[in-house]
Amino acid sequence: MFRKRASCYLQNVLYQTIDMTGTQIVCNELVNIDVDTFAPQYFKQEKPQLSATLRKFYSFCKRRTFGTFVASKQSPCHEADSSKNWNCCGQTFKEPSSIHRHVSRIHDTDIDQLTQSTFKVLLSQVENEATSQQQSTEKELVDFTSWISDTSHITDDQLHNGPGEVLLYYCYCQVVDPQLICDWQEALCEKLQLTGKVRVATEGINGTVGGTKVATDLYVKAMCSHPIFKIMEKEDFKTSSGGAECFSNLRVGVYKEIVPMGVDPVALSYRLAGTHLEPAEFHKEVEAILSKGDSCNDTILLDCRNFYESKIGKFSQCLAPNIRKFSYFPDYIDQNLNLFRDKKVLMYCTGGIRCERGSAYLRSKDVCKEVYQLKGGIHKYLEQFPEGFYRGKLFVFDERYAISANKDIISECMYCNSPWDQYQLCSTHFCFQLVLSCSACRQRGHTACCPTCQTKGQGQGEEPSATPPQREECECTNGRLRIPQDAL
Ligand SMILES: [Zn+2]
Ligand SMILES: [Zn+2]
Ligand SMILES: [Zn+2]
Ligand SMILES: [Zn+2]
């Protein structure tokens, strides 16, 4: 494990170094130059002994050296004249490409020598830092095992068989070493034989895992006694029926954000989030909106999920953006700012996590009167109000696709328009669109997302591997507006 962590560490250093020294710009300029074409003797000899990460690191040093070398040949800038010139070997170069070509042809020995010394210096710095990290890691490793549930009193059978459950949770908090948490989660879930997805970032953790009830109970206990995540309570874990079979595998990873909105957590913190409303308070607010009817235009109920989620279930009278993924949400807000001006906005999503940073984003625009979010999301609301103002199914991101609280069906079969809300994947491989086609229409052969896709699918059986599998766009994906324009 240490080797993996040291290599991760080196990669982090790589990225940080690129950011810190500002050589990113230089690297971008050099993006078309392949360092291997400079024929460095050192590199060629050492190549077999260098690991992939070290080779990357060497390439990085080489690009950096090359950039610095080129920069040193730049003639002093005159303010009146913004065009750049380079002088080298008595020649003047006006284009970046021409000085690059010159340096790589004439000065490759210089570059190699400089690269080698830079490489050695940077590597020893990295090694020193990795050693000090290793020392702290060794200390942490002791804790690591103590964070894993004791299962000595539980039989293998109890972890495998018996009633199951799916947990959904998140926790925004400061995680100093996400890789350590990731390793721990992987070990913990494997021990408890849980499947699902766990995202770890410096801003917190987000997970949905399934297994037997015995296992999920132990998982909650392990989480609530962890030094970082003990701020969570048992109630912060939303539960639904299901089990390990709801996910095809276990995926634990370190990411930049615990929910992918595409905005750097450093630039926009979850701490800016809107005020939480308990399900009962939220219920009252929605009741007020509904009783005022159309005359109520000072409050907006905003569903911040994707279109296919709100299609099969939503709060009455909500505004449901036509977005395919959460990373389009900021664009949606930007393009529809006037909708929210001077309004009181009530936001909701599945379990509450998207609202945390979604509401923070909306608040950062400083146009709304107030921004509120449903605490615990639809999940917690339905526990208290199964026959409340949320109608239809609750979409979930696992093989169940949806869980139901009431019998309402609010969507239709796309082929015959009869009430239908059971999603299935498009029958054409590599399409991955969710299709609402009722059983009668399926029997008639309507199993794809659109006629184009259906035709493509018919051809695929005959020549299975003639063309490499691709995630193709079809009529429906082409027709979908990336930024919703029909929001109201
Ligand atoms: Zn020269
Ligand atoms: Zn139908
Ligand atoms: Zn399709
Ligand atoms: Zn289609």
Short mmCIF file of C-alpha atoms and ligand atoms in Angstrom, two decimals:
data_model
loop_
_atom_site.label_atom_id
_atom_site.label_comp_id
_atom_site.label_asym_id
_atom_site.label_seq_id
_atom_site.Cartn_x
_atom_site.Cartn_y
_atom_site.Cartn_z
CA MET A 1 0.00 0.00 0.00
CA PHE A 2 2.83 2.37 0.74
CA ARG A 3 4.17 2.05 -2.77
CA LYS A 4 0.75 2.98 -4.15
CA ARG A 5 0.52 5.92 -1.81
CA ALA A 6 4.03 7.13 -2.58
CA SER A 7 3.26 7.01 -6.27
CA CYS A 8 -0.01 8.89 -5.68
CA TYR A 9 1.96 11.35 -3.66
CA LEU A 10 4.44 11.84 -6.48
CA GLN A 11 1.61 12.46 -8.90
CA ASN A 12 0.10 15.02 -6.57
CA VAL A 13 3.45 16.73 -6.35
CA LEU A 14 3.58 16.69 -10.13
CA TYR A 15 0.28 18.51 -10.42
CA GLN A 16 1.00 20.86 -7.57
CA THR A 17 4.37 21.74 -9.00
CA ILE A 18 2.81 22.48 -12.33
CA ASP A 19 0.27 24.77 -10.67
CA MET A 20 2.65 26.45 -8.29
CA THR A 21 5.38 27.32 -10.70
CA GLY A 22 2.95 28.51 -13.31
CA THR A 23 4.69 26.32 -15.86
CA GLN A 24 1.28 25.08 -16.93
CA ILE A 25 1.27 27.83 -19.54
CA VAL A 26 4.64 26.73 -20.81
CA CYS A 27 3.45 23.13 -20.89
CA ASN A 28 0.39 24.11 -22.85
CA GLU A 29 2.55 25.83 -25.43
CA LEU A 30 4.60 22.68 -25.71
CA VAL A 31 1.68 20.37 -25.83
CA ASN A 32 2.41 19.35 -29.38
CA ILE A 33 6.02 18.50 -28.76
CA ASP A 34 6.75 14.92 -27.86
CA VAL A 35 9.64 14.84 -25.41
CA ASP A 36 10.75 11.42 -26.63
CA THR A 37 11.65 12.85 -30.02
CA PHE A 38 14.54 14.81 -28.47
CA ALA A 39 16.56 11.60 -28.27
CA PRO A 40 17.90 11.98 -24.74
CA GLN A 41 20.57 9.38 -24.05
CA TYR A 42 19.95 9.38 -20.34
CA PHE A 43 16.27 8.87 -20.79
CA LYS A 44 16.73 6.03 -23.26
CA GLN A 45 19.15 4.16 -21.02
CA GLU A 46 17.16 4.63 -17.90
CA LYS A 47 13.76 4.12 -19.42
CA PRO A 48 13.42 0.41 -18.63
CA GLN A 49 14.20 1.07 -14.98
CA LEU A 50 11.87 4.02 -14.59
CA SER A 51 8.35 3.39 -13.40
CA ALA A 52 5.48 4.99 -15.31
CA THR A 53 5.17 7.70 -12.69
CA LEU A 54 8.88 8.44 -12.74
CA ARG A 55 8.84 8.57 -16.53
CA LYS A 56 6.00 11.06 -16.30
CA PHE A 57 7.98 13.00 -13.74
CA TYR A 58 11.03 12.96 -16.00
CA SER A 59 8.93 14.21 -18.91
CA PHE A 60 7.57 16.91 -16.67
CA CYS A 61 11.12 18.00 -15.74
CA LYS A 62 12.06 17.97 -19.38
CA ARG A 63 9.11 20.14 -20.41
CA ARG A 64 9.88 22.48 -17.57
CA THR A 65 13.55 22.69 -18.48
CA PHE A 66 12.70 23.19 -22.11
CA GLY A 67 10.26 25.97 -21.20
CA THR A 68 12.77 27.70 -18.97
CA PHE A 69 15.48 27.40 -21.63
CA VAL A 70 13.22 28.92 -24.29
CA ALA A 71 12.14 31.67 -21.89
CA SER A 72 15.80 32.56 -21.22
CA LYS A 73 16.22 33.23 -24.94
CA GLN A 74 13.41 35.73 -25.05
CA SER A 75 14.47 39.27 -25.83
CA PRO A 76 13.42 41.91 -23.28
CA CYS A 77 9.85 43.08 -23.76
CA HIS A 78 9.24 46.66 -24.83
CA GLU A 79 5.91 47.92 -23.64
CA ALA A 80 5.06 49.55 -26.92
CA ASP A 81 5.77 46.35 -28.78
CA SER A 82 3.77 43.44 -27.48
CA SER A 83 5.09 40.89 -29.96
CA LYS A 84 7.58 38.36 -28.59
CA ASN A 85 11.03 37.65 -30.02
CA TRP A 86 13.63 35.07 -29.16
CA ASN A 87 17.36 35.35 -29.80
CA CYS A 88 19.49 32.26 -29.92
CA CYS A 89 22.75 31.36 -31.71
CA GLY A 90 22.72 34.77 -33.36
CA GLN A 91 19.33 34.19 -34.95
CA THR A 92 16.02 35.90 -34.20
CA PHE A 93 12.85 33.84 -33.90
CA LYS A 94 9.42 35.43 -34.11
CA GLU A 95 7.19 32.38 -33.74
CA PRO A 96 7.09 30.10 -30.64
CA SER A 97 7.11 27.11 -33.00
CA SER A 98 10.32 28.20 -34.71
CA ILE A 99 12.27 28.78 -31.47
CA HIS A 100 10.93 25.46 -30.15
CA ARG A 101 12.14 23.70 -33.27
CA HIS A 102 15.52 25.37 -33.03
CA VAL A 103 16.03 24.49 -29.37
CA SER A 104 14.98 20.89 -29.83
CA ARG A 105 17.30 20.46 -32.84
CA ILE A 106 20.39 22.34 -31.73
CA HIS A 107 20.26 22.29 -27.93
CA ASP A 108 19.00 18.81 -27.10
CA THR A 109 22.26 17.95 -25.27
CA ASP A 110 21.97 21.10 -23.14
CA ILE A 111 18.34 20.30 -22.41
CA ASP A 112 19.19 16.73 -21.45
CA GLN A 113 21.92 17.80 -19.04
CA LEU A 114 19.72 20.45 -17.47
CA THR A 115 16.81 18.02 -17.25
CA GLN A 116 18.93 15.43 -15.48
CA SER A 117 20.04 17.85 -12.79
CA THR A 118 16.51 19.25 -12.35
CA PHE A 119 15.21 15.68 -12.17
CA LYS A 120 17.71 14.75 -9.47
CA VAL A 121 17.03 17.83 -7.37
CA LEU A 122 13.24 17.58 -7.60
CA LEU A 123 13.28 13.84 -7.00
CA SER A 124 15.31 14.15 -3.82
CA GLN A 125 12.88 16.83 -2.61
CA VAL A 126 9.96 14.53 -3.34
CA GLU A 127 11.65 11.59 -1.66
CA ASN A 128 12.27 13.62 1.49
CA GLU A 129 8.65 14.68 1.62
CA ALA A 130 7.43 11.16 0.90
CA THR A 131 9.53 9.83 3.78
CA SER A 132 8.03 12.28 6.22
CA GLN A 133 4.57 11.39 4.86
CA GLN A 134 5.34 7.73 5.32
CA GLN A 135 6.16 8.33 8.96
CA SER A 136 2.81 9.96 9.57
CA THR A 137 1.09 7.26 7.52
CA GLU A 138 2.57 4.56 9.69
CA LYS A 139 1.10 6.25 12.72
CA GLU A 140 -2.26 6.50 10.97
CA LEU A 141 -2.17 2.85 9.95
CA VAL A 142 -2.66 1.87 13.57
CA ASP A 143 -5.85 3.91 13.65
CA PHE A 144 -6.86 2.60 10.25
CA THR A 145 -7.37 -0.95 11.52
CA SER A 146 -9.20 0.29 14.58
CA TRP A 147 -11.72 1.98 12.25
CA ILE A 148 -12.68 -1.38 10.76
CA SER A 149 -15.64 -3.07 12.38
CA ASP A 150 -15.01 -6.07 14.57
CA THR A 151 -16.91 -8.89 12.90
CA SER A 152 -15.63 -11.73 15.07
CA HIS A 153 -19.10 -12.24 16.59
CA ILE A 154 -20.71 -12.43 13.14
CA THR A 155 -20.76 -15.43 10.85
CA ASP A 156 -19.99 -15.23 7.16
CA ASP A 157 -23.52 -16.39 6.55
CA GLN A 158 -24.93 -13.33 8.35
CA LEU A 159 -22.94 -11.03 6.09
CA HIS A 160 -24.11 -12.91 3.00
CA ASN A 161 -27.71 -13.88 3.65
CA GLY A 162 -30.70 -12.36 5.33
CA PRO A 163 -32.67 -9.18 4.80
CA GLY A 164 -30.79 -6.49 2.93
CA GLU A 165 -30.67 -2.71 2.86
CA VAL A 166 -29.26 0.16 0.82
CA LEU A 167 -27.73 3.16 2.58
CA LEU A 168 -27.40 6.64 1.15
CA TYR A 169 -25.44 9.30 2.99
CA TYR A 170 -23.05 12.20 2.70
CA CYS A 171 -21.04 14.33 5.06
CA TYR A 172 -19.45 17.65 4.25
CA CYS A 173 -16.38 18.10 6.43
CA GLN A 174 -12.67 18.68 6.09
CA VAL A 175 -10.76 15.55 5.02
CA VAL A 176 -7.02 16.15 5.14
CA ASP A 177 -5.97 12.82 3.64
CA PRO A 178 -8.71 11.57 1.25
CA GLN A 179 -6.55 8.66 0.04
CA LEU A 180 -6.31 7.26 3.54
CA ILE A 181 -10.10 7.48 3.95
CA CYS A 182 -10.50 5.86 0.56
CA ASP A 183 -8.24 2.92 1.53
CA TRP A 184 -10.11 2.52 4.80
CA GLN A 185 -13.51 2.58 3.07
CA GLU A 186 -12.39 -0.01 0.59
CA ALA A 187 -11.19 -2.32 3.36
CA LEU A 188 -14.30 -1.72 5.46
CA CYS A 189 -16.77 -2.35 2.62
CA GLU A 190 -14.90 -5.44 1.49
CA LYS A 191 -14.92 -6.86 4.98
CA LEU A 192 -18.65 -6.21 5.33
CA GLN A 193 -19.25 -7.45 1.77
CA LEU A 194 -20.96 -4.24 0.77
CA THR A 195 -21.28 -3.11 -2.84
CA GLY A 196 -21.94 0.37 -4.16
CA LYS A 197 -20.14 3.66 -4.66
CA VAL A 198 -18.19 5.85 -2.26
CA ARG A 199 -16.69 9.21 -3.25
CA VAL A 200 -14.10 10.80 -1.01
CA ALA A 201 -12.76 14.34 -1.39
CA THR A 202 -11.13 16.97 0.77
CA GLU A 203 -14.66 18.41 1.18
CA GLY A 204 -16.14 15.20 2.64
CA ILE A 205 -17.63 11.84 1.76
CA ASN A 206 -20.66 10.63 -0.22
CA GLY A 207 -21.76 7.06 -0.46
CA THR A 208 -24.45 4.61 -1.39
CA VAL A 209 -23.80 1.04 -0.33
CA GLY A 210 -25.87 -2.12 -0.19
CA GLY A 211 -25.58 -5.35 1.75
CA THR A 212 -27.29 -7.32 4.49
CA LYS A 213 -28.90 -5.40 7.32
CA VAL A 214 -26.28 -6.84 9.70
CA ALA A 215 -23.54 -5.41 7.47
CA THR A 216 -25.11 -1.98 6.93
CA ASP A 217 -25.67 -1.62 10.69
CA LEU A 218 -21.98 -2.31 11.29
CA TYR A 219 -21.09 0.16 8.55
CA VAL A 220 -23.15 2.94 10.15
CA LYS A 221 -21.55 2.16 13.50
CA ALA A 222 -18.04 2.29 12.00
CA MET A 223 -18.81 5.62 10.32
CA CYS A 224 -20.32 7.19 13.43
CA SER A 225 -17.30 6.25 15.54
CA HIS A 226 -14.71 7.49 13.04
CA PRO A 227 -12.82 10.57 14.30
CA ILE A 228 -13.80 12.62 11.22
CA PHE A 229 -17.31 11.34 10.51
CA LYS A 230 -18.60 11.01 14.06
CA ILE A 231 -20.39 14.31 13.47
CA MET A 232 -22.91 12.15 11.58
CA GLU A 233 -25.84 10.54 13.31
CA LYS A 234 -27.70 7.34 12.54
CA GLU A 235 -30.50 9.47 11.05
CA ASP A 236 -28.12 10.92 8.47
CA PHE A 237 -28.11 7.54 6.72
CA LYS A 238 -31.14 7.19 4.48
CA THR A 239 -32.23 3.60 4.16
CA SER A 240 -34.28 1.73 1.59
CA SER A 241 -34.93 -1.89 0.83
CA GLY A 242 -32.42 -3.60 -1.43
CA GLY A 243 -29.02 -5.13 -0.84
CA ALA A 244 -25.66 -5.97 -2.36
CA GLU A 245 -27.45 -7.08 -5.55
CA CYS A 246 -28.43 -3.46 -6.32
CA PHE A 247 -24.87 -2.68 -7.45
CA SER A 248 -22.65 -4.63 -9.78
CA ASN A 249 -19.50 -3.96 -7.75
CA LEU A 250 -17.81 -1.76 -5.19
CA ARG A 251 -16.23 1.47 -6.34
CA VAL A 252 -14.37 3.68 -3.89
CA GLY A 253 -12.36 6.64 -5.13
CA VAL A 254 -10.85 10.02 -4.41
CA TYR A 255 -12.42 12.91 -6.33
CA LYS A 256 -12.28 16.67 -6.32
CA GLU A 257 -15.94 17.02 -5.32
CA ILE A 258 -18.17 14.54 -3.50
CA VAL A 259 -20.93 15.34 -5.96
CA PRO A 260 -19.80 16.39 -9.44
CA MET A 261 -21.04 19.94 -9.97
CA GLY A 262 -17.87 21.00 -11.75
CA VAL A 263 -17.06 23.92 -9.46
CA ASP A 264 -13.88 23.81 -7.38
CA PRO A 265 -14.72 23.38 -3.67
CA VAL A 266 -12.01 25.92 -2.90
CA ALA A 267 -13.82 28.51 -5.02
CA LEU A 268 -17.27 27.62 -3.70
CA SER A 269 -17.56 26.04 -0.28
CA TYR A 270 -20.49 24.02 0.98
CA ARG A 271 -20.42 26.40 3.93
CA LEU A 272 -22.32 28.89 1.78
CA ALA A 273 -25.31 26.53 1.52
CA GLY A 274 -28.92 27.61 1.99
CA THR A 275 -30.85 27.18 5.25
CA HIS A 276 -31.97 23.61 5.98
CA LEU A 277 -35.68 22.97 6.44
CA GLU A 278 -36.90 19.86 8.23
CA PRO A 279 -39.36 17.79 6.16
CA ALA A 280 -42.30 19.10 8.22
CA GLU A 281 -41.24 22.73 7.68
CA PHE A 282 -40.70 22.10 3.98
CA HIS A 283 -44.13 20.44 3.79
CA LYS A 284 -45.74 23.56 5.26
CA GLU A 285 -43.96 25.81 2.79
CA VAL A 286 -45.12 23.70 -0.16
CA GLU A 287 -48.62 23.71 1.25
CA ALA A 288 -48.52 27.52 1.30
CA ILE A 289 -47.38 27.65 -2.34
CA LEU A 290 -50.16 25.31 -3.41
CA SER A 291 -52.86 27.15 -1.48
CA LYS A 292 -51.91 30.46 -3.08
CA GLY A 293 -51.98 28.85 -6.53
CA ASP A 294 -50.84 30.94 -9.48
CA SER A 295 -50.99 34.15 -7.49
CA CYS A 296 -47.99 32.95 -5.52
CA ASN A 297 -45.03 34.14 -7.47
CA ASP A 298 -42.66 35.13 -4.74
CA THR A 299 -41.65 31.54 -3.94
CA ILE A 300 -40.03 29.03 -6.27
CA LEU A 301 -39.89 25.32 -5.61
CA LEU A 302 -36.74 24.15 -7.40
CA ASP A 303 -35.93 20.52 -8.18
CA CYS A 304 -32.17 20.41 -8.69
CA ARG A 305 -32.05 16.86 -10.06
CA ASN A 306 -31.73 15.76 -13.69
CA PHE A 307 -34.67 15.73 -16.08
CA TYR A 308 -35.05 11.94 -16.08
CA GLU A 309 -35.34 11.96 -12.31
CA SER A 310 -38.05 14.63 -12.04
CA LYS A 311 -39.87 13.05 -14.99
CA ILE A 312 -41.06 10.08 -12.92
CA GLY A 313 -41.55 11.87 -9.61
CA LYS A 314 -41.52 15.41 -8.22
CA PHE A 315 -43.19 17.91 -5.93
CA SER A 316 -46.36 19.44 -7.28
CA GLN A 317 -45.75 22.81 -8.95
CA CYS A 318 -41.98 22.60 -8.93
CA LEU A 319 -39.57 24.05 -11.41
CA ALA A 320 -37.67 21.10 -12.90
CA PRO A 321 -34.63 22.04 -15.00
CA ASN A 322 -34.10 20.16 -18.23
CA ILE A 323 -30.55 19.11 -17.39
CA ARG A 324 -28.87 15.78 -18.10
CA LYS A 325 -26.38 15.97 -15.29
CA PHE A 326 -25.68 18.00 -12.23
CA SER A 327 -22.66 19.67 -13.74
CA TYR A 328 -25.08 21.59 -16.00
CA PHE A 329 -26.84 23.03 -12.96
CA PRO A 330 -24.52 26.06 -12.59
CA ASP A 331 -25.11 26.92 -16.27
CA TYR A 332 -28.83 26.55 -15.74
CA ILE A 333 -28.68 29.02 -12.85
CA ASP A 334 -26.50 31.47 -14.80
CA GLN A 335 -28.86 31.47 -17.78
CA ASN A 336 -31.99 31.83 -15.69
CA LEU A 337 -30.90 34.27 -13.02
CA ASN A 338 -33.92 36.49 -13.61
CA LEU A 339 -36.25 33.69 -12.63
CA PHE A 340 -34.79 33.75 -9.16
CA ARG A 341 -34.43 37.48 -8.67
CA ASP A 342 -35.95 38.61 -5.34
CA LYS A 343 -37.55 35.20 -4.89
CA LYS A 344 -37.62 32.87 -1.97
CA VAL A 345 -36.27 29.60 -3.34
CA LEU A 346 -36.99 26.18 -1.86
CA MET A 347 -34.62 23.56 -3.22
CA TYR A 348 -34.74 19.81 -3.00
CA CYS A 349 -32.97 16.74 -4.38
CA THR A 350 -32.77 13.00 -3.63
CA GLY A 351 -30.85 12.90 -0.37
CA GLY A 352 -29.88 16.54 0.10
CA ILE A 353 -26.31 16.46 -1.14
CA ARG A 354 -26.83 18.25 -4.45
CA CYS A 355 -28.74 21.02 -2.69
CA GLU A 356 -25.79 21.70 -0.40
CA ARG A 357 -23.54 23.04 -3.13
CA GLY A 358 -26.33 23.81 -5.59
CA SER A 359 -27.85 26.22 -3.07
CA ALA A 360 -24.38 27.57 -2.29
CA TYR A 361 -23.97 28.30 -5.99
CA LEU A 362 -27.34 30.02 -6.22
CA ARG A 363 -26.60 32.05 -3.11
CA SER A 364 -23.23 33.11 -4.51
CA LYS A 365 -25.14 34.88 -7.31
CA ASP A 366 -26.75 37.13 -4.71
CA VAL A 367 -30.10 37.52 -6.47
CA CYS A 368 -32.53 35.57 -4.27
CA LYS A 369 -34.33 36.89 -1.25
CA GLU A 370 -33.76 33.61 0.59
CA VAL A 371 -32.57 30.12 -0.29
CA TYR A 372 -33.78 27.06 1.61
CA GLN A 373 -33.06 23.39 1.13
CA LEU A 374 -34.92 20.25 2.14
CA LYS A 375 -32.87 18.52 4.84
CA GLY A 376 -32.33 14.85 4.02
CA GLY A 377 -33.91 15.33 0.60
CA ILE A 378 -36.92 13.51 -0.82
CA HIS A 379 -35.77 10.38 0.99
CA LYS A 380 -36.39 11.85 4.43
CA TYR A 381 -39.51 13.70 3.29
CA LEU A 382 -41.13 10.48 2.06
CA GLU A 383 -40.41 8.75 5.35
CA GLN A 384 -42.63 11.31 7.07
CA PHE A 385 -45.04 12.15 4.24
CA PRO A 386 -45.48 9.12 1.98
CA GLU A 387 -48.74 10.64 0.76
CA GLY A 388 -47.53 14.23 0.87
CA PHE A 389 -46.82 16.67 -1.95
CA TYR A 390 -44.14 14.56 -3.60
CA ARG A 391 -45.88 12.47 -6.25
CA GLY A 392 -44.57 9.57 -8.30
CA LYS A 393 -41.39 7.54 -7.84
CA LEU A 394 -38.04 8.48 -6.40
CA PHE A 395 -35.25 7.82 -8.91
CA VAL A 396 -32.13 6.17 -7.45
CA PHE A 397 -28.74 5.63 -9.06
CA ASP A 398 -28.52 1.87 -8.83
CA GLU A 399 -30.05 -1.10 -10.51
CA ARG A 400 -33.43 -0.50 -8.88
CA TYR A 401 -33.75 2.81 -10.82
CA ALA A 402 -36.68 3.90 -8.65
CA ILE A 403 -38.22 3.40 -5.26
CA SER A 404 -41.85 4.15 -4.62
CA ALA A 405 -43.69 5.79 -1.78
CA ASN A 406 -47.14 6.11 -3.33
CA LYS A 407 -49.02 4.54 -6.21
CA ASP A 408 -49.03 7.61 -8.47
CA ILE A 409 -47.59 7.34 -11.96
CA ILE A 410 -46.85 10.80 -13.34
CA SER A 411 -45.08 9.88 -16.59
CA GLU A 412 -46.07 8.07 -19.79
CA CYS A 413 -44.83 5.40 -22.14
CA MET A 414 -42.97 7.27 -24.87
CA TYR A 415 -44.54 5.09 -27.58
CA CYS A 416 -48.24 4.87 -26.63
CA ASN A 417 -48.59 7.53 -23.91
CA SER A 418 -50.20 5.24 -21.39
CA PRO A 419 -49.11 5.82 -17.77
CA TRP A 420 -45.68 4.23 -17.24
CA ASP A 421 -42.71 4.97 -15.00
CA GLN A 422 -40.45 1.92 -15.10
CA TYR A 423 -37.16 2.83 -16.67
CA GLN A 424 -35.06 0.34 -18.59
CA LEU A 425 -31.83 0.91 -20.45
CA CYS A 426 -32.11 1.35 -24.21
CA SER A 427 -31.76 -2.08 -25.85
CA THR A 428 -28.98 -0.82 -28.14
CA HIS A 429 -25.59 -1.45 -26.57
CA PHE A 430 -23.49 1.57 -25.66
CA CYS A 431 -26.47 3.92 -25.81
CA PHE A 432 -27.12 4.07 -22.04
CA GLN A 433 -30.27 6.14 -22.30
CA LEU A 434 -33.13 5.39 -19.98
CA VAL A 435 -36.29 4.42 -21.80
CA LEU A 436 -39.91 4.53 -20.71
CA SER A 437 -41.59 1.88 -22.86
CA CYS A 438 -44.54 -0.04 -21.42
CA SER A 439 -44.70 -3.83 -21.51
CA ALA A 440 -47.16 -3.86 -24.42
CA CYS A 441 -44.89 -1.60 -26.51
CA ARG A 442 -41.84 -3.66 -25.56
CA GLN A 443 -43.59 -6.75 -26.86
CA ARG A 444 -44.16 -4.89 -30.11
CA GLY A 445 -40.41 -4.40 -30.27
CA HIS A 446 -40.09 -0.84 -29.00
CA THR A 447 -37.11 -1.31 -26.73
CA ALA A 448 -34.82 1.54 -27.76
CA CYS A 449 -34.78 5.24 -26.91
CA CYS A 450 -35.79 6.33 -30.43
CA PRO A 451 -36.30 4.84 -33.92
CA THR A 452 -32.72 5.68 -34.98
CA CYS A 453 -31.30 3.81 -32.04
CA GLN A 454 -33.69 0.89 -32.62
CA THR A 455 -32.43 0.50 -36.20
CA LYS A 456 -28.79 0.71 -35.07
CA GLY A 457 -29.53 -1.99 -32.53
CA GLN A 458 -30.90 -4.36 -35.14
CA GLY A 459 -27.63 -4.32 -37.06
CA GLN A 460 -25.44 -4.92 -34.05
CA GLY A 461 -26.10 -8.65 -33.62
CA GLU A 462 -24.71 -9.58 -37.02
CA GLU A 463 -21.23 -8.15 -36.74
CA PRO A 464 -20.45 -8.08 -33.05
CA SER A 465 -16.90 -6.73 -33.02
CA ALA A 466 -16.54 -5.18 -36.47
CA THR A 467 -16.62 -1.66 -35.02
CA PRO A 468 -15.24 -0.70 -31.63
CA PRO A 469 -17.95 -0.08 -29.03
CA GLN A 470 -18.84 3.55 -28.85
CA ARG A 471 -21.19 5.66 -26.88
CA GLU A 472 -23.07 7.05 -29.80
CA GLU A 473 -25.34 10.00 -29.84
CA CYS A 474 -28.77 9.43 -31.35
CA GLU A 475 -31.86 11.52 -32.11
CA CYS A 476 -32.78 11.97 -28.48
CA THR A 477 -29.37 13.07 -27.28
CA ASN A 478 -28.97 15.44 -30.22
CA GLY A 479 -32.38 16.95 -29.60
CA ARG A 480 -31.81 17.59 -25.94
CA LEU A 481 -30.89 21.14 -25.12
CA ARG A 482 -27.86 21.24 -22.92
CA ILE A 483 -28.95 24.46 -21.31
CA PRO A 484 -32.66 24.44 -20.66
CA GLN A 485 -34.59 27.20 -22.36
CA ASP A 486 -38.05 25.95 -21.56
CA ALA A 487 -37.60 26.12 -17.84
CA LEU A 488 -41.02 27.53 -17.00
ZN ZN B 1 20.40 28.43 -30.16
ZN ZN B 2 -46.57 1.86 -24.50
ZN ZN B 3 -30.73 4.42 -27.50
ZN ZN B 4 -32.27 7.79 -28.98
#
